[in-house]
Every structure is written in C-alpha cells, then in structure tokens.
Short mmCIF file of the C-alpha atoms (twelve columns), coordinates in Angstrom:
data_MODEL
# 
_entry.id   MODEL 
# 
loop_
_atom_site.group_PDB 
_atom_site.id 
_atom_site.type_symbol 
_atom_site.label_atom_id 
_atom_site.label_alt_id 
_atom_site.label_comp_id 
_atom_site.label_asym_id 
_atom_site.label_seq_id 
_atom_site.Cartn_x 
_atom_site.Cartn_y 
_atom_site.Cartn_z 
_atom_site.pdbx_PDB_model_num 
ATOM 1   C CA . MET A 1   1.785   -24.677 -0.842  1 
ATOM 2   C CA . THR A 2   1.848   -26.443 -4.167  1 
ATOM 3   C CA . GLY A 3   1.967   -30.160 -4.180  1 
ATOM 4   C CA . LYS A 4   4.847   -32.381 -5.273  1 
ATOM 5   C CA . GLY A 5   5.534   -31.932 -9.058  1 
ATOM 6   C CA . GLU A 6   3.094   -29.027 -9.329  1 
ATOM 7   C CA . ALA A 7   4.266   -25.696 -10.696 1 
ATOM 8   C CA . PRO A 8   4.437   -22.735 -8.306  1 
ATOM 9   C CA . ARG A 9   1.374   -20.581 -8.176  1 
ATOM 10  C CA . TRP A 10  3.244   -17.411 -9.134  1 
ATOM 11  C CA . PRO A 11  6.489   -16.759 -11.199 1 
ATOM 12  C CA . GLY A 12  9.881   -16.624 -9.568  1 
ATOM 13  C CA . LEU A 13  9.247   -18.877 -6.440  1 
ATOM 14  C CA . GLY A 14  9.981   -22.479 -6.922  1 
ATOM 15  C CA . PRO A 15  9.779   -25.599 -4.606  1 
ATOM 16  C CA . GLU A 16  13.086  -24.906 -3.257  1 
ATOM 17  C CA . SER A 17  11.712  -22.009 -1.102  1 
ATOM 18  C CA . GLN A 18  9.422   -24.577 0.502   1 
ATOM 19  C CA . SER A 19  12.308  -26.718 1.746   1 
ATOM 20  C CA . ALA A 20  14.330  -23.580 2.669   1 
ATOM 21  C CA . GLY A 21  11.668  -22.640 5.082   1 
ATOM 22  C CA . GLY A 22  10.555  -26.075 6.140   1 
ATOM 23  C CA . SER A 23  13.194  -26.438 8.815   1 
ATOM 24  C CA . LEU A 24  12.153  -23.054 10.218  1 
ATOM 25  C CA . LEU A 25  8.472   -23.867 10.588  1 
ATOM 26  C CA . LEU A 26  9.404   -27.168 12.396  1 
ATOM 27  C CA . ARG A 27  12.291  -25.896 14.572  1 
ATOM 28  C CA . LYS A 28  12.366  -25.993 18.380  1 
ATOM 29  C CA . GLY A 29  10.795  -23.109 20.340  1 
ATOM 30  C CA . ALA A 30  7.403   -23.064 18.671  1 
ATOM 31  C CA . SER A 31  4.714   -21.585 20.912  1 
ATOM 32  C CA . ARG A 32  1.117   -20.375 21.002  1 
ATOM 33  C CA . GLY A 33  -0.494  -22.809 18.751  1 
ATOM 34  C CA . GLY A 34  2.576   -23.859 16.729  1 
ATOM 35  C CA . ARG A 35  3.730   -20.419 15.635  1 
ATOM 36  C CA . PRO A 36  7.591   -20.305 15.378  1 
ATOM 37  C CA . ARG A 37  9.139   -18.403 18.248  1 
ATOM 38  C CA . VAL A 38  12.658  -17.029 18.517  1 
ATOM 39  C CA . PRO A 39  13.996  -16.393 22.035  1 
ATOM 40  C CA . GLY A 40  15.914  -13.225 22.612  1 
ATOM 41  C CA . TRP A 41  19.684  -13.056 22.702  1 
ATOM 42  C CA . GLN A 42  21.370  -11.040 25.361  1 
ATOM 43  C CA . GLY A 43  24.378  -8.974  24.160  1 
ATOM 44  C CA . LEU A 44  25.392  -6.825  21.140  1 
ATOM 45  C CA . CYS A 45  26.938  -7.714  17.949  1 
ATOM 46  C CA . PRO A 46  30.728  -8.329  18.528  1 
ATOM 47  C CA . ARG A 47  31.585  -6.265  15.441  1 
ATOM 48  C CA . TYR A 48  29.113  -3.422  15.281  1 
ATOM 49  C CA . PRO A 49  27.353  -2.478  18.458  1 
ATOM 50  C CA . CYS A 50  24.236  -0.618  17.088  1 
ATOM 51  C CA . SER A 51  20.751  0.409   17.869  1 
ATOM 52  C CA . GLU A 52  19.322  1.542   14.620  1 
ATOM 53  C CA . PRO A 53  15.504  1.335   14.019  1 
ATOM 54  C CA . GLY A 54  14.484  -1.939  12.716  1 
ATOM 55  C CA . SER A 55  17.615  -3.705  14.071  1 
ATOM 56  C CA . SER A 56  18.507  -4.221  17.681  1 
ATOM 57  C CA . GLU A 57  16.010  -1.918  19.172  1 
ATOM 58  C CA . ASN A 58  13.179  -4.037  17.830  1 
ATOM 59  C CA . PHE A 59  14.965  -7.307  18.052  1 
ATOM 60  C CA . PRO A 60  17.953  -7.304  20.446  1 
ATOM 61  C CA . ASP A 61  19.894  -10.091 18.554  1 
ATOM 62  C CA . THR A 62  19.753  -8.484  15.096  1 
ATOM 63  C CA . CYS A 63  22.746  -6.512  13.992  1 
ATOM 64  C CA . CYS A 64  22.045  -3.893  11.484  1 
ATOM 65  C CA . ARG A 65  25.321  -4.339  9.701   1 
ATOM 66  C CA . CYS A 66  26.240  -7.951  9.769   1 
ATOM 67  C CA . SER A 67  25.037  -11.441 10.432  1 
ATOM 68  C CA . ALA A 68  28.251  -13.415 10.290  1 
ATOM 69  C CA . HIS A 69  27.704  -14.705 13.884  1 
ATOM 70  C CA . SER A 70  24.317  -16.110 13.273  1 
ATOM 71  C CA . PRO A 71  23.909  -18.895 10.707  1 
ATOM 72  C CA . TRP A 72  20.527  -20.178 11.807  1 
ATOM 73  C CA . ALA A 73  17.116  -21.516 10.662  1 
ATOM 74  C CA . PHE A 74  18.170  -22.647 7.090   1 
ATOM 75  C CA . PRO A 75  19.678  -25.912 5.707   1 
ATOM 76  C CA . GLY A 76  23.164  -26.609 7.016   1 
ATOM 77  C CA . PHE A 77  22.643  -24.897 10.449  1 
ATOM 78  C CA . GLN A 78  24.672  -26.918 12.823  1 
ATOM 79  C CA . GLY A 79  24.346  -24.707 15.994  1 
ATOM 80  C CA . SER A 80  22.846  -26.055 19.134  1 
ATOM 81  C CA . ARG A 81  22.144  -22.782 21.075  1 
ATOM 82  C CA . PHE A 82  19.201  -20.721 20.012  1 
ATOM 83  C CA . GLY A 83  20.580  -17.837 21.849  1 
ATOM 84  C CA . ASP A 84  23.167  -17.431 19.000  1 
ATOM 85  C CA . MET A 85  20.438  -16.566 16.420  1 
ATOM 86  C CA . SER A 86  20.466  -13.391 14.461  1 
ATOM 87  C CA . ALA A 87  18.197  -12.352 11.598  1 
ATOM 88  C CA . SER A 88  19.714  -11.133 8.410   1 
ATOM 89  C CA . VAL A 89  17.832  -9.384  5.588   1 
ATOM 90  C CA . ASN A 90  18.448  -12.461 3.407   1 
ATOM 91  C CA . GLU A 91  16.830  -14.670 5.993   1 
ATOM 92  C CA . SER A 92  13.875  -12.283 6.377   1 
ATOM 93  C CA . LEU A 93  13.403  -12.180 2.600   1 
ATOM 94  C CA . GLN A 94  13.384  -16.085 2.332   1 
ATOM 95  C CA . LEU A 95  10.589  -16.064 5.103   1 
ATOM 96  C CA . GLN A 96  8.629   -13.605 3.072   1 
ATOM 97  C CA . LEU A 97  8.774   -15.795 -0.056  1 
ATOM 98  C CA . LEU A 98  7.693   -18.671 1.980   1 
ATOM 99  C CA . GLU A 99  4.709   -16.857 3.434   1 
ATOM 100 C CA . MET A 100 3.706   -15.534 0.069   1 
ATOM 101 C CA . GLU A 101 3.783   -19.171 -1.249  1 
ATOM 102 C CA . MET A 102 1.401   -20.139 1.596   1 
ATOM 103 C CA . LEU A 103 -0.925  -17.188 0.842   1 
ATOM 104 C CA . PHE A 104 -1.161  -17.989 -2.951  1 
ATOM 105 C CA . SER A 105 -1.979  -21.534 -1.930  1 
ATOM 106 C CA . MET A 106 -4.687  -20.356 0.454   1 
ATOM 107 C CA . PHE A 107 -6.164  -17.884 -1.962  1 
ATOM 108 C CA . PRO A 108 -5.909  -19.399 -5.424  1 
ATOM 109 C CA . ASN A 109 -8.578  -17.289 -7.076  1 
ATOM 110 C CA . GLN A 110 -6.905  -13.858 -7.511  1 
ATOM 111 C CA . GLU A 111 -7.811  -12.673 -3.975  1 
ATOM 112 C CA . VAL A 112 -4.098  -11.711 -3.468  1 
ATOM 113 C CA . LYS A 113 -3.190  -8.757  -5.769  1 
ATOM 114 C CA . LEU A 114 0.487   -7.667  -5.691  1 
ATOM 115 C CA . GLU A 115 1.361   -4.042  -6.100  1 
ATOM 116 C CA . ASP A 116 4.284   -5.146  -8.217  1 
ATOM 117 C CA . VAL A 117 3.797   -8.639  -9.669  1 
ATOM 118 C CA . ASN A 118 7.613   -8.900  -10.219 1 
ATOM 119 C CA . ALA A 119 8.386   -8.294  -6.532  1 
ATOM 120 C CA . PRO A 120 8.874   -11.970 -5.515  1 
ATOM 121 C CA . ARG A 121 10.878  -12.837 -8.627  1 
ATOM 122 C CA . ASN A 122 13.151  -9.800  -7.876  1 
ATOM 123 C CA . ILE A 123 13.666  -10.900 -4.314  1 
ATOM 124 C CA . LYS A 124 14.408  -14.405 -5.451  1 
ATOM 125 C CA . ARG A 125 17.028  -13.057 -7.959  1 
ATOM 126 C CA . TYR A 126 18.506  -11.002 -5.109  1 
ATOM 127 C CA . LEU A 127 18.894  -13.964 -2.949  1 
ATOM 128 C CA . GLU A 128 20.448  -15.943 -5.712  1 
ATOM 129 C CA . GLY A 129 22.883  -13.070 -6.276  1 
ATOM 130 C CA . ALA A 130 21.650  -12.190 -9.800  1 
ATOM 131 C CA . ARG A 131 21.086  -8.570  -8.724  1 
ATOM 132 C CA . GLU A 132 22.931  -6.420  -6.250  1 
ATOM 133 C CA . ALA A 133 20.444  -3.762  -5.287  1 
ATOM 134 C CA . LEU A 134 18.038  -4.555  -2.510  1 
ATOM 135 C CA . PRO A 135 14.630  -5.219  -4.169  1 
ATOM 136 C CA . PRO A 136 11.477  -3.129  -3.317  1 
ATOM 137 C CA . ASN A 137 9.243   -4.233  -0.518  1 
ATOM 138 C CA . ILE A 138 6.425   -6.845  -1.191  1 
ATOM 139 C CA . GLU A 139 3.097   -4.884  -1.224  1 
ATOM 140 C CA . PHE A 140 -0.174  -6.480  -1.654  1 
ATOM 141 C CA . VAL A 141 -3.925  -6.479  -1.104  1 
ATOM 142 C CA . ILE A 142 -5.949  -9.566  0.078   1 
ATOM 143 C CA . THR A 143 -9.772  -9.387  -0.487  1 
ATOM 144 C CA . LEU A 144 -11.488 -11.298 2.331   1 
ATOM 145 C CA . GLN A 145 -15.123 -12.330 2.151   1 
ATOM 146 C CA . ILE A 146 -16.778 -12.368 5.440   1 
ATOM 147 C CA . GLU A 147 -19.675 -14.759 5.771   1 
ATOM 148 C CA . GLU A 148 -21.774 -13.148 8.597   1 
ATOM 149 C CA . PRO A 149 -22.568 -10.415 7.816   1 
ATOM 150 C CA . LYS A 150 -21.910 -10.557 4.113   1 
ATOM 151 C CA . VAL A 151 -19.267 -8.001  3.750   1 
ATOM 152 C CA . THR A 152 -15.880 -7.553  2.134   1 
ATOM 153 C CA . ILE A 153 -12.589 -6.484  3.733   1 
ATOM 154 C CA . ASP A 154 -9.482  -5.414  1.890   1 
ATOM 155 C CA . LEU A 155 -6.346  -6.123  3.966   1 
ATOM 156 C CA . GLN A 156 -3.400  -3.958  2.724   1 
ATOM 157 C CA . VAL A 157 0.055   -5.524  3.576   1 
ATOM 158 C CA . THR A 158 3.542   -4.134  3.279   1 
ATOM 159 C CA . MET A 159 6.461   -6.372  4.217   1 
ATOM 160 C CA . PRO A 160 9.609   -4.410  5.323   1 
ATOM 161 C CA . HIS A 161 12.807  -6.022  4.269   1 
ATOM 162 C CA . SER A 162 13.357  -7.186  7.793   1 
ATOM 163 C CA . TYR A 163 9.974   -8.570  8.444   1 
ATOM 164 C CA . PRO A 164 9.205   -10.874 10.326  1 
ATOM 165 C CA . TYR A 165 11.882  -9.316  12.744  1 
ATOM 166 C CA . VAL A 166 10.288  -5.796  12.440  1 
ATOM 167 C CA . ALA A 167 6.661   -4.903  12.559  1 
ATOM 168 C CA . LEU A 168 4.452   -5.784  9.496   1 
ATOM 169 C CA . GLN A 169 2.488   -3.019  8.106   1 
ATOM 170 C CA . LEU A 170 -1.222  -3.867  7.927   1 
ATOM 171 C CA . PHE A 171 -4.409  -1.852  7.213   1 
ATOM 172 C CA . ALA A 172 -7.894  -3.360  6.965   1 
ATOM 173 C CA . ARG A 173 -10.510 -1.439  4.906   1 
ATOM 174 C CA . SER A 174 -14.200 -2.013  4.249   1 
ATOM 175 C CA . SER A 175 -16.833 0.323   2.524   1 
ATOM 176 C CA . ASP A 176 -19.314 -1.025  4.984   1 
ATOM 177 C CA . LEU A 177 -17.496 0.530   8.012   1 
ATOM 178 C CA . ASP A 178 -17.327 4.286   8.903   1 
ATOM 179 C CA . ARG A 179 -14.028 5.897   9.740   1 
ATOM 180 C CA . GLN A 180 -14.452 5.341   13.550  1 
ATOM 181 C CA . GLN A 181 -15.401 1.712   13.184  1 
ATOM 182 C CA . GLN A 182 -12.537 1.209   10.739  1 
ATOM 183 C CA . LEU A 183 -10.125 2.754   13.199  1 
ATOM 184 C CA . LEU A 184 -11.400 0.373   15.971  1 
ATOM 185 C CA . LEU A 185 -11.054 -2.670  13.754  1 
ATOM 186 C CA . ASN A 186 -7.414  -1.763  12.945  1 
ATOM 187 C CA . ASN A 187 -6.630  -0.978  16.507  1 
ATOM 188 C CA . GLY A 188 -7.929  -4.438  17.492  1 
ATOM 189 C CA . LEU A 189 -5.918  -6.105  14.773  1 
ATOM 190 C CA . ALA A 190 -2.741  -4.210  15.750  1 
ATOM 191 C CA . SER A 191 -3.207  -5.256  19.384  1 
ATOM 192 C CA . TYR A 192 -3.395  -8.901  18.351  1 
ATOM 193 C CA . ILE A 193 -0.308  -8.725  16.053  1 
ATOM 194 C CA . GLY A 194 1.676   -6.995  18.791  1 
ATOM 195 C CA . THR A 195 1.442   -10.184 20.728  1 
ATOM 196 C CA . PHE A 196 3.685   -11.947 18.200  1 
ATOM 197 C CA . ASP A 197 7.314   -12.437 18.908  1 
ATOM 198 C CA . PRO A 198 10.069  -11.285 16.438  1 
ATOM 199 C CA . GLY A 199 10.576  -14.002 13.853  1 
ATOM 200 C CA . GLU A 200 6.928   -15.094 13.810  1 
ATOM 201 C CA . LEU A 201 5.099   -14.935 10.374  1 
ATOM 202 C CA . CYS A 202 1.715   -13.236 10.954  1 
ATOM 203 C CA . VAL A 203 -0.122  -12.505 7.757   1 
ATOM 204 C CA . CYS A 204 -2.079  -15.654 7.864   1 
ATOM 205 C CA . ALA A 205 -2.911  -15.150 11.523  1 
ATOM 206 C CA . ALA A 206 -4.036  -11.594 10.695  1 
ATOM 207 C CA . ILE A 207 -6.457  -13.085 8.096   1 
ATOM 208 C CA . GLN A 208 -7.810  -15.549 10.659  1 
ATOM 209 C CA . TRP A 209 -8.291  -12.847 13.162  1 
ATOM 210 C CA . LEU A 210 -10.330 -10.699 10.878  1 
ATOM 211 C CA . GLN A 211 -12.461 -13.596 9.754   1 
ATOM 212 C CA . ASP A 212 -13.111 -14.501 13.477  1 
ATOM 213 C CA . ASN A 213 -13.583 -11.032 14.958  1 
ATOM 214 C CA . SER A 214 -14.556 -8.380  12.511  1 
ATOM 215 C CA . ALA A 215 -18.309 -9.349  12.551  1 
ATOM 216 C CA . SER A 216 -18.741 -7.382  15.875  1 
ATOM 217 C CA . TYR A 217 -17.478 -4.125  14.229  1 
ATOM 218 C CA . PHE A 218 -19.945 -4.407  11.391  1 
ATOM 219 C CA . LEU A 219 -22.743 -5.201  13.787  1 
ATOM 220 C CA . SER A 220 -22.039 -2.173  15.910  1 
ATOM 221 C CA . ARG A 221 -21.959 -0.065  12.844  1 
ATOM 222 C CA . LYS A 222 -25.358 -1.392  11.832  1 
ATOM 223 C CA . LEU A 223 -26.845 -0.552  15.296  1 
ATOM 224 C CA . GLU A 224 -25.498 3.042   14.915  1 
ATOM 225 C CA . GLN A 225 -27.283 3.454   11.648  1 
ATOM 226 C CA . GLU A 226 -30.780 2.538   13.127  1 
ATOM 227 C CA . PRO A 227 -33.020 5.474   12.825  1 
ATOM 228 C CA . SER A 228 -33.269 7.729   15.838  1 
ATOM 229 C CA . ALA A 229 -35.694 10.500  16.605  1 
ATOM 230 C CA . GLN A 230 -32.886 12.601  18.139  1 
ATOM 231 C CA . ALA A 231 -30.199 11.749  15.445  1 
ATOM 232 C CA . LYS A 232 -28.604 14.769  13.989  1 
ATOM 233 C CA . PRO A 233 -27.063 14.928  10.438  1 
ATOM 234 C CA . VAL A 234 -23.417 14.291  10.298  1 
ATOM 235 C CA . LYS A 235 -21.328 16.818  8.676   1 
ATOM 236 C CA . ASN A 236 -18.518 15.788  6.420   1 
ATOM 237 C CA . THR A 237 -15.720 17.777  4.750   1 
ATOM 238 C CA . PHE A 238 -15.842 17.580  0.913   1 
ATOM 239 C CA . LEU A 239 -12.292 18.323  -0.481  1 
ATOM 240 C CA . ARG A 240 -10.969 19.050  -3.865  1 
ATOM 241 C CA . MET A 241 -7.171  18.884  -4.396  1 
ATOM 242 C CA . TRP A 242 -5.276  20.344  -7.450  1 
ATOM 243 C CA . ILE A 243 -1.899  18.387  -7.742  1 
ATOM 244 C CA . TYR A 244 1.020   19.533  -9.975  1 
ATOM 245 C CA . SER A 245 3.808   17.314  -11.172 1 
ATOM 246 C CA . HIS A 246 6.825   18.064  -13.407 1 
ATOM 247 C CA . HIS A 247 5.716   15.205  -15.673 1 
ATOM 248 C CA . ILE A 248 3.662   12.017  -15.710 1 
ATOM 249 C CA . TYR A 249 4.968   9.467   -18.130 1 
ATOM 250 C CA . GLN A 250 5.659   5.998   -16.729 1 
ATOM 251 C CA . GLN A 251 2.945   3.400   -17.452 1 
ATOM 252 C CA . ASP A 252 3.190   1.858   -14.016 1 
ATOM 253 C CA . LEU A 253 2.689   5.199   -12.324 1 
ATOM 254 C CA . ARG A 254 -0.305  6.134   -14.462 1 
ATOM 255 C CA . LYS A 255 -1.768  2.693   -13.616 1 
ATOM 256 C CA . LYS A 256 -1.190  3.185   -9.891  1 
ATOM 257 C CA . ILE A 257 -2.969  6.618   -9.997  1 
ATOM 258 C CA . LEU A 258 -6.018  5.380   -11.869 1 
ATOM 259 C CA . GLU A 259 -6.279  2.291   -9.548  1 
ATOM 260 C CA . ALA A 260 -6.163  4.490   -6.586  1 
ATOM 261 C CA . GLY A 261 -8.814  6.841   -8.016  1 
ATOM 262 C CA . LYS A 262 -11.152 3.916   -8.855  1 
ATOM 263 C CA . ARG A 263 -10.648 2.089   -5.534  1 
ATOM 264 C CA . LEU A 264 -11.402 5.140   -3.347  1 
ATOM 265 C CA . ASP A 265 -14.739 7.008   -3.652  1 
ATOM 266 C CA . VAL A 266 -13.159 9.953   -5.522  1 
ATOM 267 C CA . THR A 267 -13.727 11.716  -8.850  1 
ATOM 268 C CA . GLY A 268 -11.375 13.891  -10.965 1 
ATOM 269 C CA . PHE A 269 -8.733  13.305  -13.628 1 
ATOM 270 C CA . CYS A 270 -4.978  12.835  -14.303 1 
ATOM 271 C CA . MET A 271 -3.438  14.757  -17.215 1 
ATOM 272 C CA . THR A 272 -0.405  12.848  -18.377 1 
ATOM 273 C CA . GLY A 273 2.545   14.257  -19.990 1 
ATOM 274 C CA . LYS A 274 4.473   17.393  -19.170 1 
ATOM 275 C CA . PRO A 275 3.371   19.018  -16.992 1 
ATOM 276 C CA . GLY A 276 1.180   16.388  -15.153 1 
ATOM 277 C CA . ILE A 277 -1.895  17.626  -13.424 1 
ATOM 278 C CA . ILE A 278 -4.198  15.639  -11.080 1 
ATOM 279 C CA . CYS A 279 -7.464  16.863  -9.709  1 
ATOM 280 C CA . VAL A 280 -9.076  14.510  -6.981  1 
ATOM 281 C CA . GLU A 281 -12.393 15.351  -5.181  1 
ATOM 282 C CA . GLY A 282 -14.415 13.657  -2.648  1 
ATOM 283 C CA . PHE A 283 -14.642 13.357  1.249   1 
ATOM 284 C CA . LYS A 284 -11.542 14.479  2.878   1 
ATOM 285 C CA . GLU A 285 -10.373 11.202  4.330   1 
ATOM 286 C CA . HIS A 286 -10.604 9.603   0.800   1 
ATOM 287 C CA . CYS A 287 -8.633  12.368  -0.882  1 
ATOM 288 C CA . GLU A 288 -5.903  12.368  1.728   1 
ATOM 289 C CA . GLU A 289 -5.545  8.690   1.379   1 
ATOM 290 C CA . PHE A 290 -5.260  9.060   -2.404  1 
ATOM 291 C CA . TRP A 291 -2.596  11.759  -1.946  1 
ATOM 292 C CA . HIS A 292 -0.621  9.500   0.410   1 
ATOM 293 C CA . THR A 293 -0.999  6.502   -1.884  1 
ATOM 294 C CA . ILE A 294 0.336   8.170   -5.060  1 
ATOM 295 C CA . ARG A 295 3.249   9.927   -3.287  1 
ATOM 296 C CA . TYR A 296 4.527   6.806   -1.579  1 
ATOM 297 C CA . PRO A 297 7.246   5.851   -1.548  1 
ATOM 298 C CA . ASN A 298 9.417   8.321   -3.393  1 
ATOM 299 C CA . TRP A 299 7.634   10.600  -5.846  1 
ATOM 300 C CA . LYS A 300 9.526   13.926  -5.262  1 
ATOM 301 C CA . HIS A 301 8.653   16.167  -8.148  1 
ATOM 302 C CA . ILE A 302 5.025   16.554  -7.055  1 
ATOM 303 C CA . SER A 303 3.033   19.230  -4.896  1 
ATOM 304 C CA . CYS A 304 -0.461  20.021  -4.028  1 
ATOM 305 C CA . LYS A 305 -0.928  23.489  -5.483  1 
ATOM 306 C CA . HIS A 306 -4.415  24.315  -4.362  1 
ATOM 307 C CA . THR A 307 -7.275  22.813  -2.141  1 
ATOM 308 C CA . GLU A 308 -10.953 23.721  -1.943  1 
ATOM 309 C CA . SER A 309 -13.121 22.406  0.935   1 
ATOM 310 C CA . THR A 310 -16.707 22.785  2.184   1 
ATOM 311 C CA . GLU A 311 -18.848 21.224  4.815   1 
ATOM 312 C CA . THR A 312 -21.788 19.010  3.680   1 
ATOM 313 C CA . GLU A 313 -24.382 16.883  5.291   1 
ATOM 314 C CA . GLY A 314 -25.122 14.807  2.246   1 
ATOM 315 C CA . ASN A 315 -23.050 12.518  0.094   1 
ATOM 316 C CA . GLY A 316 -21.404 15.376  -1.786  1 
ATOM 317 C CA . LYS A 317 -22.744 14.467  -5.154  1 
ATOM 318 C CA . ASP A 318 -24.007 17.921  -5.935  1 
ATOM 319 C CA . LEU A 319 -20.513 19.386  -5.120  1 
ATOM 320 C CA . ARG A 320 -18.666 17.202  -7.686  1 
ATOM 321 C CA . LEU A 321 -17.330 18.722  -10.862 1 
ATOM 322 C CA . PHE A 322 -16.412 15.430  -12.274 1 
ATOM 323 C CA . HIS A 323 -18.488 12.226  -12.648 1 
ATOM 324 C CA . SER A 324 -15.632 9.724   -12.303 1 
ATOM 325 C CA . PHE A 325 -11.804 9.393   -12.186 1 
ATOM 326 C CA . GLU A 326 -10.239 9.220   -15.545 1 
ATOM 327 C CA . GLU A 327 -7.103  9.870   -17.455 1 
ATOM 328 C CA . LEU A 328 -6.967  12.998  -19.537 1 
ATOM 329 C CA . LEU A 329 -5.065  12.791  -22.785 1 
ATOM 330 C CA . LEU A 330 -4.432  15.988  -24.710 1 
ATOM 331 C CA . GLU A 331 -2.400  16.986  -27.753 1 
ATOM 332 C CA . ALA A 332 1.309   17.456  -27.286 1 
ATOM 333 C CA . HIS A 333 3.959   19.347  -29.081 1 
ATOM 334 C CA . GLY A 334 7.779   19.245  -28.778 1 
ATOM 335 C CA . ASP A 335 10.549  16.649  -29.142 1 
ATOM 336 C CA . TYR A 336 9.095   13.129  -29.312 1 
ATOM 337 C CA . GLY A 337 12.594  11.731  -28.965 1 
ATOM 338 C CA . LEU A 338 13.912  9.339   -26.295 1 
ATOM 339 C CA . ARG A 339 13.480  11.902  -23.415 1 
ATOM 340 C CA . ASN A 340 9.769   12.294  -24.150 1 
ATOM 341 C CA . ASP A 341 10.442  16.010  -23.718 1 
ATOM 342 C CA . TYR A 342 7.119   17.357  -25.079 1 
ATOM 343 C CA . HIS A 343 4.543   19.663  -23.454 1 
ATOM 344 C CA . MET A 344 0.796   19.265  -23.323 1 
ATOM 345 C CA . ASN A 345 -1.510  21.680  -25.114 1 
ATOM 346 C CA . LEU A 346 -2.337  24.113  -22.348 1 
ATOM 347 C CA . GLY A 347 -4.891  25.799  -24.542 1 
ATOM 348 C CA . GLN A 348 -6.897  22.585  -24.744 1 
ATOM 349 C CA . PHE A 349 -6.457  22.174  -20.887 1 
ATOM 350 C CA . LEU A 350 -7.854  25.582  -20.260 1 
ATOM 351 C CA . GLU A 351 -10.954 24.657  -22.410 1 
ATOM 352 C CA . PHE A 352 -11.367 21.583  -20.455 1 
ATOM 353 C CA . LEU A 353 -11.264 23.525  -17.085 1 
ATOM 354 C CA . LYS A 354 -13.858 25.932  -18.398 1 
ATOM 355 C CA . LYS A 355 -16.066 23.043  -19.287 1 
ATOM 356 C CA . HIS A 356 -15.828 21.882  -15.575 1 
ATOM 357 C CA . LYS A 357 -16.163 25.318  -14.057 1 
ATOM 358 C CA . SER A 358 -12.587 25.344  -12.858 1 
ATOM 359 C CA . GLU A 359 -11.004 28.091  -15.031 1 
ATOM 360 C CA . HIS A 360 -9.886  30.006  -11.986 1 
ATOM 361 C CA . VAL A 361 -7.289  27.130  -11.260 1 
ATOM 362 C CA . PHE A 362 -5.340  27.752  -14.387 1 
ATOM 363 C CA . GLN A 363 -3.472  30.704  -12.959 1 
ATOM 364 C CA . ILE A 364 -2.934  29.005  -9.629  1 
ATOM 365 C CA . LEU A 365 -1.313  26.033  -11.353 1 
ATOM 366 C CA . PHE A 366 0.794   27.886  -14.053 1 
ATOM 367 C CA . GLY A 367 0.968   31.520  -12.878 1 
ATOM 368 C CA . ILE A 368 -0.568  32.532  -16.114 1 
ATOM 369 C CA . GLU A 369 -3.886  34.543  -16.450 1 
ATOM 370 C CA . SER A 370 -6.304  32.669  -18.709 1 
ATOM 371 C CA . LYS A 371 -7.440  34.529  -21.697 1 
ATOM 372 C CA . SER A 372 -11.244 34.127  -22.188 1 
ATOM 373 C CA . SER A 373 -12.337 33.085  -25.660 1 
ATOM 374 C CA . ASP A 374 -15.068 35.784  -25.571 1 
ATOM 375 C CA . SER A 375 -12.700 38.707  -25.189 1 
# 
C-alpha cells in the first residue's frame, strides 16, 4: 500500500479504501498464516430464501438479493456474532479495491496491466453512489519473472463482482510451457486456490504459489525436450479462421483485437469499418483462444464464417499467408455522419485477398462471386 501522505498508485482509489479494509484484515477468525477466514452461517436469508449460482450455493450466508441483515467487516460494525455475516456486492467490491491497491504496491513497475484502466475508478464511483449501473468486472494480467529457471509467467485474473465470496478466475500462461504442462500448472494452481475459504483474498497467494512451485513444471518440460532416439515428430493442427462482423468501429475494441493478435502466436489481419473482417491463423489452440478473447463478454454481431485446417509437424511457418497480425485500413464510402454508416471498399479488399492467395474466401464472406481482373 502507499505510505502516509503518498498519492495512490493508480487513479480512483484513495487512502480511504485502506482504512475501509483494515478492520477486515485484522478481524477475528484469521487462519492459515493470517489469511482472513469467514465462518459459515447456518440458515437462509429471512427475506429471500434463494440458491442462485454465486450466492448461497457457493457461500451459504450470502443472499443473492439483500444484505440488510449482515452489516459486517467495515467501520461501524457493532455485531459480536460472526455467524451473522453476509457478503453483499458492495462489500466484495471494496475488498477488490483493497486487493488491487496491494497489488500495485507490490508491483510498481507496470507488471500489472488492467484490461480497462478505468475499472477501479468506476467501481469506486459506484460505491460512492455516483453511478447506478454495476461496473464491469476488474480484469488484468500480472507478468511474473521466475528466477530459476529464467522464465516469464503471465497470470490472467478476472474478479467476479462477488469475489472473494465466489471463485476467482485465474489462468497462468507461459511461452516456455507446452499445452500439457500449462494444463498441469493451472490444475495445481486451481487445487491450491480451492483450499481458501469464502471471503479470503487470494490473488497475492496465487502469485506466491506460482513463484514457489512453477519451477518443477518448467523442468519437466525441459526433460521432455531432451533428444531421444525413439522420439517421434509431434503433429499439430494449423488453423485459419475467417471471422465476419457487422462492423468494427470502437477504438477500445480495435485495440483489444490487435493486442490479442500480438500476444498470441498468430498472424492475420483485422479490417475495420463496415463490414468488419478478421482473419487469424496459427496453431489451433492459439486461434481458439484468440476467438474466445475477442468475443468475451458480449460481442453479439460476430460469427466465424469459414475455417481451414491442416496437420503439420513443423512450426507452420510455411503455411502462413500473413507475416504478422495487423489492422487493415481501406477506403470507405457512404455517410460519414454521427452513425459512421459507411462501407469499406470491397474491390480493394478483393485485391488484398488475391495478393494473399485467399480470393476464394470472398464469396464465402459476402455471397458474391469475385470478378477476376483478367476476364
């Protein structure tokens, strides 16, 4: 956390959040090395007996519709029975702000990258009553440097609104691990996080677990890569996806697409405007992760129109039609008014496809037969 008199390390979260969470971290019931522990409460909400996912099924003393009977863990709490506790969304969001403050204090050199830099500020405004709509979840990536062996791990984190009373979404990724070892690493991390009680903050603990336990997964990967006289070439599926969207205008969406393309080992392009066309190619698992990333959470007017796949024993470099993942900007025509209702020059797009040996896709995308310039 920041020191006394020191400005917060990121906008929208002031020193008041520290005092708001201080009583929680020091409250009774701490267990397993000082981690806060919230005992269960037997019974249902007296107003709304419910069992919706993310409420009383995961944490029996949490009502999904009210929290009037549970003023706990924050300044002014006068109760003496921990059995009367219940976690509201507001309480969960305050804990999330507290944990983010701790993370930015632990990683002051840009290792924590927020998906939306305004997310903490929006949550703080919501808690202060300045906005009515529930803000989006906090999503971020923490880059961890592992000393032995010298490798890097990216830990992707999504905090549901009711975290830490529902499960945190974590995924660890490293280019130095194959898919199987990465799966084992994440299974181990999930098993560890599963030992936490509802109400316990666990991002910092997940980071410590990766720093303490990830080395064995990298070492086993290294042993598997040792040359063997009987080793057989491993076949991988090389995939190319052609994605169609009604339009692609928003700057934040375009940025998200480009960042996903550059972060993953994929090539292709994103044609902005109306319509929006995306082509992504690479190993199947990378393309599918790209597809999941750009669709989440609610991009509705988008579909994968066509896929092309082939088996390969190499790195797939000779199968690629594109050298990198870039944004494609073409001439447009139409109304340049407030609606941005203009269409991209499909003739130019057809020439682009011809240049990259993909003319056949034009009819698949638009239902129009391409007219060759030679005819």
